[in-house]
């Protein structure tokens, strides 16, 4: 018993107490989000190499994915272009040679040496006389002592800390936490025939067979979801308990003036959404309303009505956006319209100067500001409204439940409105976000203004430029999106190679992803590439127009200036990195050219193209790609064939192969590591029902059987662990 308590408490000790974790490794682990022993044992593999299904070089079939085990005969670093490095490995086994090419992972040179025994996992191609793999998963097979079965786990690793090291450290971590309590009540474990926690943790890291890994995952996914549901329900109860929910005034003067001042008429769906939202706000209960609508369906203006209603009620509102660019745009658009009808709005972001910040914080505390718009900066403790009655979260899928909780805590039972472009079905929305009322907007306001998407091979990109010049001569504007060429694109490369499950950029938008400020996405290489592209286009293709550049490496002020100039039409061509992905709204922009489009996930491309076709004019999107990979082309073809985000999401799912995916993308909720909301729908619903039943009999989880559960829930969503940033 004492040992079990000890083992359980040890989970929350720093990871540095684990064998092999030096201060340097401890820092590297921190980069992976691993600070405590608990973080370490839940640092799950992102894939497995199934050595029981290893092929030989000679036996490997071209066009199929497999694992090949061999010795490194030679390893070389090449730099064919200034911005491009590749590592080439000649791998040999008793039957032949495999050439392995890894783009943009120069550090492999430090991790792999001639003579090493490695396993590579990926799709086999044939080119220039050799069988090849491009960007496979590579595993250096050590002395074999850490791999207990024929399945080798591949853990997320960093440049400084290879997967092989992570594997060793995780093994030590498991040893150190051996014997800890299983927080799941026995009844639930029996009902679903779930493994005990200890065993599940061992088995997910070091399974003997893939079936064992799946069983372990099943147990751990259920556990994560149960905690999430318990958290949501307890949070919901706490939010309402002992407070007077606000019954908003929804026929006040400012709301009426705001509605009257709009330059367009709301579509039928927008009107319905507005009415549903206002009805939820008017009711004397805590509103929890989600507005789901594809990009460009006009959610912002609908939310504007809610903000005006809060002001009419004498309350205050906050509008939280995931990026600086988006927050500024809301301030410039909505803020302006609201200001015009007497709603006092202000903008607070991480870039707000200290003096101004102090003033804003005071103004908000005194009630001099009605609506505060901003980024994560809003979550800071000293941002304390006098009377918060409404919290609006834009692009809510980008925030975690813990961040949402932090925002809502700033008021007494405030109403909440979430805006999202994530196409999730109703039941999933309910399960993932607690008790909600929902509104859907399915059609864009200018559905008649069509948006056509066209895929072009690199050598055809002249077509895109011609279309762009035509649009420019009509007085319209153009986006050129450069790919990420730096480190961030590795995941995409690997994904394009068809083997990296968690690098599923496309899946990202469909999960409540970790909130990432736009600045985090860029490396120095990207900036160089974007800068060059802009210069080149200004000199050549668009010499007659003014070309601007927007990238995440720019300062806030510089970014703002460029966006303003583009909005005002002083810049006609905007070359940008994906910093424009979310929400940027310039209706006069009608052409978008996405370079190396195969580098982006479907959801991301869809978000990107949502930047054009927002006005009444017809828009054209060109996806330029040099890829010849079947998978990439099929993905891009899907973009061509449908303009509907929901359909794309479904297509995206159909592309993912079972077993290829652990679905362990980090979720917004810092504790959710394994859940894949699309795949685990049934488990989500089961966990929800179980959580409800548990709380019905024991609302505070105080019974002896539930104490461990309560502790886990607390720890999982504790404030300290809230993940902000990349
Ligand atoms: P999203 O739902 O992606 O956040 P936005 O709220 O940014 O979309 O709206 C997209 C564009 O459509 C904006 O330029 C907005 O001003 C415009 N818009 C919204 N509703 C209407 C409408 N009913 N009629 C015309 N344009 C509209
Ligand atoms: Mg929006």
XYZ file of C-alpha atoms and ligand atoms in Angstrom:
754
model
C 0.000 0.000 0.000
C 2.691 2.477 1.026
C 4.593 1.616 -2.132
C 1.569 2.280 -4.236
C 1.089 5.679 -2.630
C 4.738 6.418 -3.187
C 4.575 5.370 -6.808
C 1.476 7.465 -7.330
C 2.973 10.567 -5.759
C 6.159 10.039 -7.738
C 4.174 10.699 -10.890
C 4.157 14.379 -10.131
C 7.829 14.699 -9.401
C 10.114 16.331 -11.934
C 11.314 14.128 -14.714
C 14.900 14.820 -13.712
C 14.664 12.132 -11.053
C 14.378 9.482 -13.733
C 17.522 7.563 -14.547
C 19.426 8.894 -17.567
C 17.757 12.292 -17.413
C 20.627 14.769 -17.207
C 19.920 18.497 -17.006
C 20.486 18.774 -20.757
C 18.089 15.944 -21.495
C 15.664 17.402 -19.047
C 15.654 20.598 -21.117
C 15.174 18.632 -24.294
C 12.269 16.786 -22.706
C 10.733 20.069 -21.663
C 10.634 21.019 -25.334
C 8.483 17.963 -25.826
C 6.169 19.092 -23.070
C 7.565 16.597 -20.605
C 8.202 18.063 -17.174
C 7.012 15.464 -14.717
C 7.181 11.722 -14.528
C 3.491 11.706 -15.414
C 4.216 13.661 -18.580
C 6.907 11.151 -19.408
C 4.843 8.004 -19.020
C 2.097 9.646 -21.071
C 4.514 10.725 -23.772
C 3.050 8.151 -26.114
C 4.659 6.701 -29.227
C 3.476 8.367 -32.383
C 3.876 5.174 -34.340
C 5.309 1.700 -34.173
C 7.597 -0.230 -36.373
C 6.249 -3.710 -36.580
C 9.332 -5.843 -36.940
C 7.243 -8.936 -37.286
C 6.382 -7.650 -40.715
C 9.824 -6.730 -41.902
C 10.708 -7.093 -45.536
C 14.098 -7.570 -47.089
C 15.469 -5.131 -49.645
C 14.946 -7.685 -52.361
C 11.502 -8.735 -51.155
C 10.048 -5.266 -50.603
C 7.374 -4.513 -53.156
C 7.550 -1.304 -55.091
C 4.626 0.985 -54.402
C 3.890 -0.578 -51.017
C 4.711 0.486 -47.514
C 6.843 -1.768 -45.365
C 9.632 -1.881 -42.845
C 13.130 -2.798 -43.861
C 15.884 -3.559 -41.453
C 19.488 -3.210 -42.431
C 22.896 -1.752 -41.780
C 23.904 1.748 -42.777
C 26.500 1.378 -45.467
C 26.968 5.059 -46.097
C 25.369 8.291 -44.889
C 25.822 11.665 -46.588
C 24.535 15.197 -46.185
C 23.754 17.045 -49.410
C 22.675 20.595 -50.113
C 21.230 20.746 -53.587
C 19.765 24.209 -52.975
C 20.554 26.867 -50.456
C 17.380 26.281 -48.545
C 17.345 22.572 -48.843
C 19.339 19.899 -47.126
C 18.931 16.213 -47.513
C 20.482 13.213 -45.894
C 21.046 10.209 -48.077
C 21.526 6.789 -46.564
C 22.502 3.617 -48.343
C 21.000 0.776 -46.388
C 22.061 -2.796 -46.983
C 20.823 -6.164 -45.872
C 21.715 -9.642 -46.996
C 19.587 -9.279 -50.106
C 20.387 -5.852 -51.494
C 20.413 -2.093 -51.135
C 17.786 0.506 -50.300
C 18.436 4.210 -50.845
C 16.842 6.369 -48.180
C 16.414 10.122 -48.645
C 15.436 12.369 -45.765
C 14.673 15.989 -46.493
C 15.458 18.703 -44.027
C 16.622 16.551 -41.173
C 20.327 17.361 -41.161
C 20.645 16.267 -37.558
C 20.273 12.692 -38.657
C 23.978 13.036 -39.410
C 24.604 13.191 -35.672
C 22.225 10.413 -34.808
C 23.127 7.814 -37.380
C 26.542 6.560 -38.419
C 27.826 4.058 -40.941
C 27.549 0.589 -39.480
C 24.452 1.317 -37.389
C 21.611 -1.108 -37.520
C 18.399 0.719 -38.405
C 14.826 0.024 -39.363
C 13.119 2.249 -41.885
C 9.429 2.289 -42.466
C 7.764 3.832 -45.463
C 6.651 3.426 -49.018
C 9.058 1.813 -51.462
C 9.634 3.496 -54.789
C 11.965 2.759 -57.646
C 14.080 5.407 -59.321
C 17.436 5.575 -61.068
C 18.052 1.895 -60.627
C 17.436 1.684 -56.888
C 14.630 0.879 -54.536
C 14.098 3.958 -52.425
C 12.249 5.411 -49.493
C 11.699 9.121 -48.984
C 11.298 10.513 -45.493
C 10.554 7.181 -43.857
C 10.363 6.711 -40.135
C 13.875 5.805 -39.173
C 14.763 3.970 -36.044
C 18.237 3.261 -34.844
C 17.992 -0.170 -33.312
C 20.187 -0.216 -30.254
C 21.326 -3.316 -28.525
C 17.689 -4.311 -28.458
C 17.393 -4.275 -24.708
C 14.641 -1.667 -24.616
C 12.450 -3.205 -27.273
C 10.712 -6.027 -25.536
C 8.822 -7.398 -28.459
C 8.933 -7.331 -32.176
C 7.285 -3.926 -32.135
C 9.506 -0.878 -31.791
C 7.770 2.256 -30.550
C 8.656 5.542 -32.204
C 8.266 8.347 -29.706
C 8.044 11.997 -30.627
C 11.621 13.222 -30.394
C 13.628 16.343 -31.007
C 16.790 17.286 -32.731
C 18.591 17.084 -29.398
C 16.970 13.939 -28.139
C 16.494 11.086 -30.556
C 13.595 8.693 -30.476
C 15.985 5.992 -29.321
C 16.919 8.066 -26.276
C 13.363 8.951 -25.536
C 12.588 5.250 -25.629
C 15.232 4.473 -23.056
C 14.138 7.299 -20.808
C 10.489 6.283 -21.045
C 11.448 2.746 -20.050
C 13.142 4.130 -16.951
C 10.145 6.313 -16.249
C 7.846 3.341 -16.357
C 10.062 1.518 -13.896
C 9.988 4.503 -11.544
C 6.198 4.721 -11.566
C 5.572 1.002 -11.339
C 2.750 0.094 -9.016
C 0.848 3.369 -8.994
C -2.888 3.386 -8.249
C -5.365 2.830 -10.990
C -7.755 5.755 -10.734
C -10.476 4.088 -12.792
C -13.132 2.541 -10.561
C -13.120 -1.221 -10.857
C -16.721 -1.332 -12.043
C -15.907 0.674 -15.156
C -12.798 -1.329 -15.848
C -14.754 -4.530 -15.724
C -17.634 -3.230 -17.762
C -15.415 -2.377 -20.718
C -12.793 -5.017 -19.998
C -10.028 -2.475 -19.789
C -6.453 -3.204 -18.824
C -5.142 -1.866 -15.548
C -3.278 1.406 -15.852
C 0.185 0.066 -15.144
C -0.173 -2.582 -17.747
C -1.686 -0.235 -20.269
C 1.159 2.225 -19.858
C 3.726 -0.484 -20.368
C 1.866 -1.944 -23.275
C 1.368 1.255 -25.167
C 5.049 2.096 -24.966
C 6.465 -1.366 -25.397
C 3.865 -3.664 -26.889
C 4.685 -7.198 -27.942
C 2.153 -7.067 -30.711
C 0.153 -4.353 -32.386
C -3.000 -5.870 -30.945
C -1.630 -5.306 -27.469
C -0.863 -1.686 -28.306
C -4.426 -1.234 -29.501
C -5.840 -2.672 -26.298
C -3.645 -0.390 -24.250
C -4.718 2.562 -26.295
C -8.356 1.635 -25.796
C -7.962 1.769 -22.064
C -6.010 5.011 -22.063
C -8.350 6.761 -24.477
C -11.312 5.878 -22.336
C -9.498 7.202 -19.313
C -8.647 10.501 -20.978
C -12.195 10.961 -22.126
C -13.711 10.130 -18.789
C -11.536 12.782 -17.154
C -12.478 15.275 -19.823
C -16.177 14.655 -19.358
C -15.902 14.833 -15.585
C -14.024 18.071 -15.925
C -16.551 19.587 -18.297
C -19.479 18.610 -16.151
C -17.973 19.776 -12.904
C -16.867 22.996 -14.527
C -20.331 23.551 -15.932
C -21.898 22.951 -12.535
C -19.428 25.245 -10.810
C -20.043 27.966 -13.347
C -23.731 27.983 -12.603
C -23.666 27.227 -8.888
C -24.387 30.024 -6.478
C -24.377 32.653 -9.200
C -27.136 34.495 -10.865
C -26.980 33.814 -14.549
C -27.482 36.830 -16.754
C -30.683 37.426 -18.622
C -29.503 39.689 -21.408
C -31.544 42.504 -22.859
C -31.940 41.690 -26.525
C -34.105 44.553 -27.685
C -31.875 47.404 -26.567
C -30.832 50.468 -28.559
C -27.251 49.567 -29.374
C -28.144 46.182 -30.748
C -30.844 47.757 -32.876
C -28.453 50.418 -34.147
C -25.771 47.839 -34.867
C -28.195 45.738 -36.892
C -29.524 48.742 -38.734
C -26.033 49.947 -39.602
C -24.879 46.797 -41.347
C -23.968 47.338 -44.987
C -25.658 44.100 -46.020
C -28.631 42.044 -45.061
C -28.064 38.897 -43.035
C -28.771 35.656 -44.833
C -31.614 33.510 -43.573
C -29.219 31.190 -41.801
C -27.423 34.096 -40.180
C -30.710 35.520 -38.967
C -31.674 32.196 -37.508
C -28.310 31.827 -35.788
C -28.595 35.370 -34.432
C -32.065 34.666 -33.067
C -30.961 31.421 -31.441
C -27.982 33.086 -29.840
C -29.970 36.036 -28.566
C -32.642 33.717 -27.207
C -30.027 31.736 -25.301
C -28.586 34.974 -23.936
C -31.960 36.354 -22.953
C -32.822 33.267 -20.926
C -31.999 33.513 -17.216
C -29.661 30.537 -17.389
C -26.026 30.134 -18.332
C -25.820 30.053 -22.116
C -23.293 27.791 -23.742
C -23.810 28.271 -27.422
C -21.756 27.136 -30.351
C -22.007 28.603 -33.806
C -20.711 26.207 -36.433
C -20.124 27.458 -39.919
C -17.613 26.853 -42.617
C -15.015 29.527 -43.340
C -16.528 32.583 -44.912
C -20.081 31.922 -43.804
C -20.181 35.171 -41.871
C -20.026 34.157 -38.233
C -18.340 37.346 -37.068
C -21.185 39.685 -37.749
C -23.604 37.331 -36.033
C -21.396 37.408 -32.958
C -21.420 41.199 -33.185
C -25.103 41.170 -32.281
C -24.324 39.245 -29.119
C -21.634 41.735 -28.133
C -24.032 44.633 -28.618
C -26.642 42.871 -26.504
C -24.137 42.509 -23.669
C -23.471 46.243 -23.791
C -27.196 47.020 -23.835
C -27.561 44.913 -20.708
C -24.946 46.976 -18.927
C -22.575 44.044 -18.955
C -19.191 43.531 -20.474
C -17.967 41.113 -23.107
C -14.692 39.605 -24.237
C -13.850 38.346 -27.693
C -10.938 35.932 -27.759
C -9.177 35.181 -31.055
C -6.281 32.797 -31.675
C -3.974 35.140 -33.540
C -2.843 38.704 -33.420
C -3.827 39.326 -37.041
C -7.318 38.063 -36.418
C -7.780 40.023 -33.205
C -6.714 43.204 -34.982
C -9.084 42.517 -37.800
C -11.950 42.042 -35.392
C -11.049 45.314 -33.757
C -10.899 47.076 -37.110
C -14.124 45.520 -38.404
C -16.492 44.673 -35.596
C -14.859 47.085 -33.166
C -15.454 49.935 -35.562
C -19.091 49.041 -36.191
C -19.785 48.556 -32.525
C -17.978 51.771 -31.677
C -20.197 53.628 -34.085
C -23.269 52.638 -32.084
C -21.807 53.501 -28.718
C -20.262 50.191 -27.653
C -16.833 50.990 -26.299
C -14.350 48.450 -27.661
C -10.628 48.016 -27.064
C -7.914 45.673 -28.258
C -5.480 43.815 -26.017
C -2.805 41.499 -27.366
C 0.641 40.345 -26.378
C 2.004 43.242 -28.398
C 0.120 45.968 -26.556
C 2.680 48.337 -24.976
C 2.850 48.170 -21.183
C 1.472 51.645 -20.512
C -1.469 51.147 -22.816
C -2.032 47.738 -21.346
C -2.262 49.141 -17.835
C -4.798 51.654 -19.034
C -6.866 48.984 -20.756
C -6.802 46.691 -17.772
C -7.990 49.567 -15.571
C -10.641 50.606 -18.048
C -11.943 47.093 -18.217
C -11.942 46.748 -14.450
C -13.830 50.003 -13.977
C -16.388 49.278 -16.671
C -15.217 52.063 -18.981
C -14.672 49.466 -21.686
C -17.645 47.393 -22.810
C -15.968 44.919 -25.107
C -12.371 43.758 -24.914
C -11.084 42.046 -28.032
C -7.790 40.190 -27.999
C -5.560 37.165 -28.101
C -4.332 34.880 -25.310
C -3.286 38.068 -23.561
C -6.891 38.275 -22.412
C -6.394 35.227 -20.237
C -3.874 36.906 -18.016
C -5.006 37.116 -14.384
C -4.975 40.865 -14.095
C -7.474 41.208 -16.908
C -10.464 41.410 -14.615
C -13.702 42.840 -15.936
C -16.104 44.554 -13.614
C -19.114 42.645 -14.862
C -18.441 40.074 -17.564
C -21.709 38.769 -18.930
C -20.569 37.328 -22.249
C -17.423 35.558 -23.444
C -16.997 34.908 -27.154
C -14.295 32.582 -28.452
C -13.533 32.778 -32.136
C -11.968 29.776 -33.886
C -12.704 27.935 -30.697
C -11.120 24.711 -31.965
C -7.793 26.413 -31.457
C -8.241 26.705 -27.742
C -8.152 24.153 -25.002
C -10.898 23.535 -22.498
C -8.594 24.826 -19.809
C -8.159 28.112 -21.639
C -11.858 28.418 -22.099
C -12.372 27.790 -18.404
C -9.889 30.524 -17.628
C -11.790 33.013 -19.736
C -15.151 32.097 -18.264
C -13.822 32.362 -14.730
C -13.488 36.077 -15.215
C -17.152 36.620 -14.681
C -20.035 35.370 -12.586
C -21.699 32.718 -14.696
C -21.174 34.565 -17.987
C -22.875 33.381 -21.128
C -20.494 31.789 -23.610
C -20.517 31.856 -27.383
C -18.105 29.745 -29.412
C -17.455 30.216 -33.096
C -15.928 27.378 -35.012
C -15.326 26.202 -38.545
C -14.759 22.653 -37.328
C -17.328 20.465 -38.975
C -18.227 18.151 -36.169
C -21.540 16.450 -35.714
C -23.844 17.490 -32.968
C -23.286 14.601 -30.599
C -19.538 15.028 -30.758
C -19.822 18.736 -30.170
C -21.883 18.038 -27.097
C -19.487 15.466 -25.766
C -16.403 17.531 -26.359
C -17.571 20.869 -25.170
C -20.099 20.076 -22.503
C -23.743 20.999 -22.651
C -24.306 23.219 -25.621
C -26.929 24.757 -27.753
C -25.910 24.856 -31.380
C -26.492 26.887 -34.502
C -25.274 25.948 -37.952
C -24.608 28.205 -40.919
C -24.154 26.070 -43.995
C -23.983 28.569 -46.816
C -21.795 31.536 -47.554
C -23.532 34.858 -48.030
C -22.441 35.151 -51.622
C -23.014 31.598 -52.619
C -23.718 32.817 -56.079
C -20.272 34.337 -56.339
C -18.540 31.115 -57.088
C -15.103 30.123 -56.050
C -13.281 27.777 -58.350
C -10.233 25.810 -57.288
C -7.746 24.531 -59.805
C -4.725 22.307 -59.343
C -1.741 23.179 -61.499
C 1.546 21.447 -62.086
C 4.558 23.654 -61.467
C 5.182 24.174 -65.168
C 1.624 25.364 -65.649
C 1.794 28.065 -63.026
C 1.784 30.686 -65.741
C -1.954 30.048 -65.955
C -2.315 31.202 -62.386
C -0.195 34.275 -62.931
C -2.202 35.207 -66.000
C -5.432 34.938 -64.046
C -3.873 36.989 -61.278
C -2.840 39.747 -63.682
C -6.295 39.820 -65.177
C -7.857 40.205 -61.758
C -5.365 42.924 -60.914
C -6.242 44.860 -64.018
C -9.880 44.705 -62.946
C -8.779 46.370 -59.726
C -8.952 43.214 -57.634
C -6.302 41.789 -55.356
C -4.188 38.672 -55.114
C -2.705 36.414 -52.452
C 0.362 34.306 -53.089
C 0.934 31.763 -50.344
C 4.446 30.424 -49.886
C 4.990 27.086 -48.255
C 6.805 26.579 -45.019
C 10.220 25.491 -46.044
C 11.808 25.372 -42.624
C 11.678 22.822 -39.933
C 7.962 22.821 -39.638
C 7.605 21.284 -43.017
C 9.276 18.054 -42.016
C 6.072 16.793 -40.637
C 4.379 17.697 -43.858
C 7.084 16.066 -45.918
C 6.828 12.938 -43.891
C 3.111 13.031 -44.183
C 3.283 13.499 -47.895
C 5.397 10.367 -47.930
C 2.340 8.749 -46.461
C 3.778 7.459 -43.254
C 3.628 10.010 -40.507
C 0.404 9.559 -38.643
C 0.610 12.352 -36.184
C 1.973 14.795 -38.677
C -1.481 14.873 -40.059
C -1.696 18.546 -40.709
C -5.016 18.033 -42.382
C -6.528 16.496 -39.338
C -5.498 19.397 -37.222
C -8.390 21.682 -37.889
C -10.821 19.007 -36.971
C -9.474 18.653 -33.477
C -9.412 21.140 -30.731
C -5.778 21.800 -31.439
C -3.314 23.360 -29.099
C -3.581 27.081 -29.365
C -0.713 28.399 -31.362
C 0.043 32.032 -31.893
C 0.755 32.577 -35.545
C 4.292 33.634 -34.815
C 5.168 30.162 -33.678
C 4.816 28.578 -37.070
C 7.801 30.048 -38.780
C 11.460 29.373 -39.116
C 14.119 31.662 -40.485
C 14.190 29.669 -43.710
C 10.543 30.345 -44.380
C 11.074 34.022 -43.985
C 13.991 33.972 -46.394
C 11.997 32.027 -48.937
C 8.953 34.261 -48.658
C 11.084 37.382 -48.892
C 12.779 36.116 -52.019
C 9.517 35.118 -53.591
C 8.068 38.554 -52.976
C 11.112 40.285 -54.453
C 11.090 38.041 -57.453
C 7.400 38.533 -58.147
C 7.727 42.288 -57.772
C 10.544 42.358 -60.334
C 8.954 40.017 -62.827
C 5.366 38.772 -62.858
C 3.790 41.650 -60.981
C 6.149 44.451 -61.968
C 3.202 46.741 -62.704
C 1.683 46.381 -59.272
C 2.765 46.748 -55.723
C 3.738 43.523 -53.974
C 3.686 43.271 -50.186
C 5.005 40.649 -47.840
C 3.469 39.234 -44.690
C 5.103 36.582 -42.562
C 5.113 35.442 -38.990
C 8.637 36.646 -38.366
C 7.602 40.271 -38.791
C 6.925 42.530 -35.846
C 3.327 43.301 -34.961
C 3.562 46.861 -36.181
C 5.056 45.845 -39.521
C 2.390 43.191 -39.930
C -0.349 45.640 -39.144
C 0.988 48.142 -41.669
C 1.105 45.577 -44.438
C -2.393 44.330 -43.685
C -3.679 47.884 -43.626
C -1.995 48.683 -46.919
C -3.480 45.556 -48.453
C -6.911 46.309 -47.108
C -6.668 49.860 -48.406
C -5.560 48.603 -51.803
C -2.144 50.294 -51.691
C -0.666 46.832 -51.981
C -2.338 44.699 -54.607
C -0.423 41.456 -54.309
C 0.212 40.003 -50.881
C 2.864 37.329 -50.614
C 2.326 35.561 -47.339
C 3.079 32.541 -45.279
C 0.155 30.805 -43.611
C -0.099 33.733 -41.248
C -3.151 34.643 -43.341
C -4.723 31.255 -42.762
C -7.189 32.265 -40.129
C -9.882 34.800 -40.675
C -8.155 37.460 -42.740
C -10.937 39.309 -44.490
C -10.317 41.407 -47.590
C -13.348 40.994 -49.855
C -11.591 42.609 -52.809
C -9.051 39.772 -52.972
C -10.225 37.339 -55.629
C -7.238 35.272 -56.647
C -5.112 33.049 -54.472
C -2.088 31.156 -55.644
C -0.789 28.538 -53.225
C 2.731 27.404 -53.995
C 3.703 23.827 -53.187
C 0.141 23.192 -52.191
C 0.872 19.536 -51.473
C 2.779 20.699 -48.422
C -0.393 21.762 -46.703
C -3.124 19.723 -45.121
C -6.584 19.795 -46.618
C -8.105 21.665 -43.742
C -5.355 24.219 -43.929
C -5.829 24.677 -47.656
C -9.508 25.092 -47.091
C -8.872 27.749 -44.458
C -6.457 29.440 -46.815
C -8.816 29.568 -49.741
C -11.448 30.923 -47.408
C -9.506 34.193 -47.721
C -10.889 34.752 -51.217
C -14.427 34.662 -52.535
C -15.631 36.670 -49.578
C -17.115 39.486 -51.578
C -19.540 39.471 -54.431
C -16.916 38.768 -57.045
C -16.015 35.375 -58.417
C -12.829 33.995 -56.982
C -10.152 31.666 -58.293
C -7.807 29.532 -56.265
C -4.758 27.922 -57.846
C -3.011 25.110 -56.059
C 0.415 24.768 -57.587
C 2.286 21.578 -56.896
C 5.288 19.814 -58.311
C 4.311 16.593 -56.623
C 3.714 13.459 -58.622
C 2.643 11.410 -55.647
C -0.672 9.794 -56.125
C -1.803 10.518 -52.607
C -0.964 14.194 -52.783
C -2.669 14.544 -56.099
C -5.780 12.799 -54.846
C -5.892 15.162 -51.903
C -5.538 18.192 -54.112
C -8.139 16.838 -56.503
C -10.562 16.734 -53.597
C -9.984 20.451 -53.120
C -10.884 20.913 -56.745
C -14.028 18.850 -56.578
C -15.639 20.332 -53.495
C -15.780 23.710 -51.878
C -17.462 22.394 -48.783
C -15.497 22.006 -45.573
C -17.684 19.240 -44.197
C -17.250 17.149 -47.312
C -13.520 17.696 -47.266
C -13.314 16.559 -43.698
C -15.091 13.360 -44.569
C -12.772 12.816 -47.485
C -9.803 13.453 -45.281
C -10.947 10.735 -42.937
C -11.410 8.282 -45.750
C -7.783 8.782 -46.701
C -6.457 7.772 -43.365
C -5.684 4.150 -43.075
C -6.636 2.289 -40.009
C -3.597 1.220 -38.066
C -1.644 3.995 -39.618
C -2.893 6.407 -37.085
C -2.618 6.531 -33.385
C -4.616 9.688 -33.425
C -2.446 11.113 -30.735
C -2.314 14.682 -31.835
C -2.054 16.905 -28.845
C -5.411 18.392 -28.117
C -6.301 21.739 -26.771
C -7.041 20.201 -23.464
C -3.551 19.697 -22.203
C -4.404 16.295 -20.854
C -5.809 14.780 -24.014
C -3.073 12.995 -25.841
C -4.537 9.951 -27.469
C -8.054 10.826 -28.388
C -8.969 11.152 -32.011
C -12.320 12.858 -32.029
C -13.336 11.549 -35.378
C -12.495 7.963 -34.648
C -13.310 7.745 -31.005
C -16.842 9.064 -31.254
C -18.379 6.024 -29.609
C -15.943 6.110 -26.717
C -16.586 9.805 -26.255
C -20.273 9.152 -25.884
C -19.765 6.226 -23.506
C -17.435 8.275 -21.338
C -19.952 11.067 -21.276
C -22.704 8.793 -20.030
C -20.397 7.261 -17.423
C -19.269 10.645 -16.170
C -22.865 11.727 -15.839
C -23.734 8.625 -13.841
C -20.714 9.049 -11.575
C -21.537 12.658 -10.798
C -25.169 11.920 -10.176
C -24.324 9.751 -7.197
C -21.209 11.609 -6.138
C -21.119 15.175 -7.499
C -17.841 16.107 -5.834
C -16.206 12.727 -6.353
C -15.652 12.346 -2.646
C -16.344 8.660 -2.170
C -13.221 6.618 -1.409
C -13.548 4.868 -4.737
C -13.571 8.168 -6.568
C -10.862 10.094 -4.761
C -8.160 9.008 -7.163
C -10.373 9.999 -10.077
C -10.956 13.446 -8.676
C -7.239 13.908 -8.266
C -6.510 12.895 -11.851
C -9.109 15.249 -13.244
C -7.663 18.076 -11.225
C -4.129 17.312 -12.289
C -4.972 16.848 -15.920
C -6.632 20.189 -16.302
C -4.739 22.062 -13.648
C -3.913 25.599 -14.609
C -0.185 25.141 -14.455
C -0.390 22.574 -17.158
C -2.334 24.779 -19.537
C -0.426 24.705 -22.761
C -0.129 28.021 -24.459
C 1.977 28.199 -27.542
C 3.611 25.553 -29.588
P -16.208 33.473 -40.962
O -17.480 32.753 -40.708
O -15.221 32.645 -41.719
O -15.630 34.066 -39.718
P -16.581 36.215 -41.667
O -17.410 36.520 -40.489
O -15.187 36.689 -41.624
O -16.596 34.662 -41.950
O -17.363 36.762 -42.958
C -16.888 36.579 -44.266
C -17.174 37.787 -45.135
O -18.542 37.840 -45.477
C -16.873 39.119 -44.491
O -16.292 39.948 -45.461
C -18.214 39.629 -44.078
O -18.228 41.024 -43.997
C -19.071 39.117 -45.186
N -20.470 38.910 -44.837
C -20.958 38.330 -43.720
N -22.284 38.233 -43.757
C -22.663 38.774 -44.930
C -23.933 38.975 -45.574
N -25.072 38.597 -45.008
N -23.943 39.545 -46.784
C -22.803 39.933 -47.358
N -21.588 39.769 -46.841
C -21.517 39.213 -45.629
Mg -14.022 33.992 -38.594
